[in-house]
Structure formats: C-alpha cells, structure tokens
Steps between C-alpha positions, in 0.01 A plus 500: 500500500762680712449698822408776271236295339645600144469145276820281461550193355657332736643172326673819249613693809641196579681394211650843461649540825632159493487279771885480578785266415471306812141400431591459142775298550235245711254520225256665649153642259251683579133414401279744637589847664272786670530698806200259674678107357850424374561183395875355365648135439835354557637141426641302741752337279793769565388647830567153718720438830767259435199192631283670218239642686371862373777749681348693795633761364388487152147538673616822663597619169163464333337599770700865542508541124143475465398687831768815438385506077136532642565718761691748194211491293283601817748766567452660138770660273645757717577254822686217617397226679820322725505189655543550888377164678435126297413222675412162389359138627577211315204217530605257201774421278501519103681243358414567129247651289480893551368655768235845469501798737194663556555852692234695649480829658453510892545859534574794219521824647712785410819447686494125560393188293421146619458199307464135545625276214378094549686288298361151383666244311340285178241327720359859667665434813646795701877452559582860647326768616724831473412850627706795415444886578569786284614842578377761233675810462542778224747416244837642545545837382161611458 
C-alpha cells in the first residue's frame, strides 16, 4: 500500500521503475518490496576493494537504493522522494557469497522518510547498518 492506501504491488512497482544502472551494474535483485519491508541482494564477487573485501561503498549503494525506492512507493504516484542525508556503519566484511539488505521504515510522514537498511552476509551476520532520509515533495510541474 502507498500513503494513499490504494493497493500496489510492490515487487511490479519495482520492476517498472527500474532500480538504476548503478545498482544494476552491481547485480543487485530485489526479493520482496512494500512500503513496511524491502528486501534486495547483491554479490560480492564484483563489488570488492582491491584486498577483496565487500566495498564500503557498495553497502551504501544498496542501502540508498533500497531506502529512496521505498520511500517513492510511500510517497505515491504524484511525489518524489530525494535522498538528503545517508549514513552508514560497517561491522563486518563480505568476502564472498551475496549479501541481503533488509530496509525498514523508522519514520514515514508526509514530507520526510526514514529508513534503516541492515545488511547481513550468507551466514546472517550484520556487516552494515545504513540510515538514509528522504525528502518528499510534489513532482515537478504539477
């Protein structure tokens, strides 16, 4: 459901908007999608420092994809949700294997959006915990 609590799919709202060819290009899939649990994976293989640990930022990246896709489906059809703060802590390294995000709502109101997004490697262990904030606004030119 959005804000407006009219039904949406959203693993279809998803897949039509498209995730972006950043978070393509990393492989990242989503597996479950709704205003209330988002949940994406991305390999490791491909997204490693030169030492082959899981990139810091490649966490960052799942974690604001996931967070700003949510907070656009919260938002509804005629808004925009913007990214204006992401922060992350890495606990753990990935060294292979994929890792999941799991992103959560903290706070949905009209104007603003906060999510959390935990991301765990093969074993269920939390590697990076990234918060990001949402601005939501009316779409341009309406």
């Amino acid at each position: 459901m959005t804000s407006d609590q009219s039904p949406v799919d959203g693993l279809e709202w998803a897949a039509r908007r498209g995730m972006g060819a950043l978070a393509e290009k990393m492989g990242m899939r989503f597996v479950e999608f709704s205003v209330e649990r988002c949940v994406a994976t991305m390999p490791v293989e491909g997204n490693t420092q030169p030492v082959g640990l899981l990139h810091g930022g490649a966490y960052v990246v799942l974690g604001e994809s996931l967070g700003s896709m949510a907070a656009n489906l919260h938002a509804g059809p005629d808004r925009l949700a913007v990214g204006i703060d992401v922060n992350a802590t890495h606990t753990r390294s990935a060294t292979s294997g994929v890792v999941t995000g799991v992103c959560t709502p903290i706070h949905l109101g009209r104007n603003l959006a906060v999510h959390e997004i935990a991301v765990t490697d093969d074993q269920g262990r939390r590697c990076s915990t990234i918060r990001i904030t949402n601005l939501i606004k009316d779409m341009p030119g309406r």
